[in-house]
Structures are given as C-alpha cells and as structure tokens.
PDB file of C-alpha atoms in Angstrom:
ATOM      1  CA  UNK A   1     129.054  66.886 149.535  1.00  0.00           C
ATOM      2  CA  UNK A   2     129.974  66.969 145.998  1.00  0.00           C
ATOM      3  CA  UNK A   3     127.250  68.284 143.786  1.00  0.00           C
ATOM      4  CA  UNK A   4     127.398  67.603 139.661  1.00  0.00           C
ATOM      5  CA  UNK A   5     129.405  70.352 137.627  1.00  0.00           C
ATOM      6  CA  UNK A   6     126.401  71.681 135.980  1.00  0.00           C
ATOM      7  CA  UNK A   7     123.939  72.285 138.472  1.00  0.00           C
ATOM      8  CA  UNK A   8     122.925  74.981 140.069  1.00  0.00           C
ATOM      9  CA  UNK A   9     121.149  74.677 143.622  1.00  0.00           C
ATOM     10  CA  UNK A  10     118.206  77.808 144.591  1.00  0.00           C
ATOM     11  CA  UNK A  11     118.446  78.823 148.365  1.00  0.00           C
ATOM     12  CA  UNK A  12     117.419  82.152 149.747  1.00  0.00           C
ATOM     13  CA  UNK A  13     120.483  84.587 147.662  1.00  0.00           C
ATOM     14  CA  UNK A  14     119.666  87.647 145.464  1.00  0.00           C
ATOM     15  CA  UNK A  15     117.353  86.009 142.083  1.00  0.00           C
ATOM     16  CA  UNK A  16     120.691  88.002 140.419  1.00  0.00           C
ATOM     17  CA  UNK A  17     123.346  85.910 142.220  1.00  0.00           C
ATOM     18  CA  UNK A  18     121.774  82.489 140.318  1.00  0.00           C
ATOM     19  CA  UNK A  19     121.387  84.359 137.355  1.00  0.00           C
ATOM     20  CA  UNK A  20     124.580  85.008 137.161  1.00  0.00           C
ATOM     21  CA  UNK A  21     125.739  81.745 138.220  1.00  0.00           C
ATOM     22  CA  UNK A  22     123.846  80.176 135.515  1.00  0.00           C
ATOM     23  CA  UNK A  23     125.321  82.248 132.631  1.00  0.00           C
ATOM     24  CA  UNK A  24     128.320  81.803 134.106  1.00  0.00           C
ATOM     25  CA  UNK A  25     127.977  77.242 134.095  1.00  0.00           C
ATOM     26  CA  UNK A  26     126.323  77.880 130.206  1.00  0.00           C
ATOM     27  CA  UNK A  27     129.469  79.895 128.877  1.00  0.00           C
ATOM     28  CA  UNK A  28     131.527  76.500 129.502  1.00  0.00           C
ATOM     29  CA  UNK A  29     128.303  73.953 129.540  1.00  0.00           C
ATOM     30  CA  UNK A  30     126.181  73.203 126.924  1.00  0.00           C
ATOM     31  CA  UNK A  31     122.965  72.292 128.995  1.00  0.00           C
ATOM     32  CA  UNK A  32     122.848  73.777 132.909  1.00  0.00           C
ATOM     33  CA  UNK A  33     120.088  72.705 135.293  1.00  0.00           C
ATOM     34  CA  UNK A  34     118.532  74.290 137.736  1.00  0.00           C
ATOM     35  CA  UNK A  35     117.278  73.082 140.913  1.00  0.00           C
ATOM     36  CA  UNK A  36     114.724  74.161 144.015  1.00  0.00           C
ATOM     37  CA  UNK A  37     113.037  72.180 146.325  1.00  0.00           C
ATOM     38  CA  UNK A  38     109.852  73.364 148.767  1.00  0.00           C
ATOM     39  CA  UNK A  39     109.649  77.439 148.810  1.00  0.00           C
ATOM     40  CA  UNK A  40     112.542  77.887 146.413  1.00  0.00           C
ATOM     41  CA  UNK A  41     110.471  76.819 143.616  1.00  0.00           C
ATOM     42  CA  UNK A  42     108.973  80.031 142.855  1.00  0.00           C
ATOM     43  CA  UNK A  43     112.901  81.541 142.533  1.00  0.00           C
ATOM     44  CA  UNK A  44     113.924  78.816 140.377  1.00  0.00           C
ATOM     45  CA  UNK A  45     111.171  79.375 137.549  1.00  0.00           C
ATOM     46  CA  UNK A  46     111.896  83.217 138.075  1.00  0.00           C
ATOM     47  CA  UNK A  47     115.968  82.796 137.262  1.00  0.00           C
ATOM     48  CA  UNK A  48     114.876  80.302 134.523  1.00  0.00           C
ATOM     49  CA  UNK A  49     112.379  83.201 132.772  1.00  0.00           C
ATOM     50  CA  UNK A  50     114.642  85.741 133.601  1.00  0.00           C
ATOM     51  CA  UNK A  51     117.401  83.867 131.538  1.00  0.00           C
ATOM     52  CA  UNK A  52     115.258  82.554 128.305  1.00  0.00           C
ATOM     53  CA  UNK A  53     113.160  85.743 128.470  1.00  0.00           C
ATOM     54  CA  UNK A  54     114.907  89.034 128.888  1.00  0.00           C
ATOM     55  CA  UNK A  55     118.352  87.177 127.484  1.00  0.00           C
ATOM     56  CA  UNK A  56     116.630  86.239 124.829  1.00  0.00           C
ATOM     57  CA  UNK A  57     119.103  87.636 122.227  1.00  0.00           C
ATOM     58  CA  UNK A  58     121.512  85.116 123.291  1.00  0.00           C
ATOM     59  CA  UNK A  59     119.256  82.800 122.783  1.00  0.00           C
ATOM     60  CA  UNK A  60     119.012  80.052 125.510  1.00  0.00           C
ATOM     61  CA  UNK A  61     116.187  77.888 125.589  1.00  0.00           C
ATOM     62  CA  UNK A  62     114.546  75.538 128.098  1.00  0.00           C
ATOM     63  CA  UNK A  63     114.690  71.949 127.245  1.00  0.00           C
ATOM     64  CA  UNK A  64     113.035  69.905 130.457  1.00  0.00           C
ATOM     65  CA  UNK A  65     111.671  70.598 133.135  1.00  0.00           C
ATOM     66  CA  UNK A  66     111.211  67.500 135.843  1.00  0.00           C
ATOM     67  CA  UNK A  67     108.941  67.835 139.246  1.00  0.00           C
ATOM     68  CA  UNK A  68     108.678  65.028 141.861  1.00  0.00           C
ATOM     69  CA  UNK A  69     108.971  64.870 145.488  1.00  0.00           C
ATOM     70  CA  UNK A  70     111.131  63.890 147.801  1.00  0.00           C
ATOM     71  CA  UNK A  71     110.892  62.078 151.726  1.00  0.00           C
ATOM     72  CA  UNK A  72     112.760  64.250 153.778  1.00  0.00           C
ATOM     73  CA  UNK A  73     113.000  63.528 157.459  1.00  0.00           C
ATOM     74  CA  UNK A  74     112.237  66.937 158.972  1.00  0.00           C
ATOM     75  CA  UNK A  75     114.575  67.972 162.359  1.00  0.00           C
ATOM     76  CA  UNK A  76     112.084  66.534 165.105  1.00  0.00           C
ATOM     77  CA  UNK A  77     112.121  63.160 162.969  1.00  0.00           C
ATOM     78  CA  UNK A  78     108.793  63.560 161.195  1.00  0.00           C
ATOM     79  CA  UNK A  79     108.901  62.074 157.289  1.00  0.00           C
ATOM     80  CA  UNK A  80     107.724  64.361 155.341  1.00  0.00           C
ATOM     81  CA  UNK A  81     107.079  64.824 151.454  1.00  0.00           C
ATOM     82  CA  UNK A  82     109.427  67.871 149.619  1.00  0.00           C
ATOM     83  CA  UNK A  83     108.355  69.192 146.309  1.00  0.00           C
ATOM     84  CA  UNK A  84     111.764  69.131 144.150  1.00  0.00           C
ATOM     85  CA  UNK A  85     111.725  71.265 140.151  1.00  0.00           C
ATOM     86  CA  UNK A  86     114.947  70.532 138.207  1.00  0.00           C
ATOM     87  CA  UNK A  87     114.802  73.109 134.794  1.00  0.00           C
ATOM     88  CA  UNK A  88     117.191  72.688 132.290  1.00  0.00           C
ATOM     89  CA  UNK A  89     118.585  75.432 130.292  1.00  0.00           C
ATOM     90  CA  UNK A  90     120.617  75.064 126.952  1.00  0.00           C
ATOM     91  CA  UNK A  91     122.092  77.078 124.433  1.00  0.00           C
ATOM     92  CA  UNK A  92     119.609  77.430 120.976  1.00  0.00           C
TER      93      UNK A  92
END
C-alpha cells in the first residue's frame, strides 16, 4: 500500500515516535498532515499540540483540520461508520 509522501498515519507507538516523524516530513515538506481514525484521534490532536505548542519557537502552525467518517467493514462483515481527523501542519 503506498501512502502519500507527506502523511503521517497515528496507530498505537510512543506520542514521541510521531512527533518525531513529523519534524522529521516538515524539515523537507512544507505542509505535513496528520492522520487518525477511531481511538487514535485523541493521539493525533496531542502530537499536533505538542508540535505548534511546546515547538513553538520554530514556529509551525496548523493550517486545516478536516473530520468525516468513513464505512469500514468490520472483521465479522458488519458496516460500520469510522471517525477519520486529518491535521495539517506547516511551517509559519
């Protein structure tokens, strides 16, 4: 599965680890986004305000910020609806 260059997907690492994956995409990138779906929301919106807050020297904004959800067939073949956050972070 090939995912787009400047995206970076939440799943259940260290906060840290995407924090540092994200600083990593904006040295090269001029606008990085981040994205969670269901329980990984919460993470997401943490790496985002741990990069535009305490970073804030840098200076690195957040420019949009998208929710919507998704029908996701579930293992035993239920639909169901996912909640899906996509922030994007950009240099000021």
């Amino acid at each position: 599965v090939s995912r787009p260059p400047n995206v970076i997907f939440i799943g259940k690492k260290y906060l840290m680890t995407y924090v540092n994956a994200t600083l990593t995409l904006l040295a090269n990138e001029p606008t990085v986004t981040i994205k969670a779906r269901g329980k990984s929301i919460t993470s997401a919106v943490d790496v985002s305000q741990i990069i535009v807050k305490r970073l804030n020297a840098v200076g690195y904004k957040i420019t949009d910020v998208r929710i919507f959800s998704e029908r996701m067939t579930s293992l035993d073949g239920r639909e169901r609806n996912v909640s899906t956050i996509e922030i994007d972070i950009a240099r000021s």
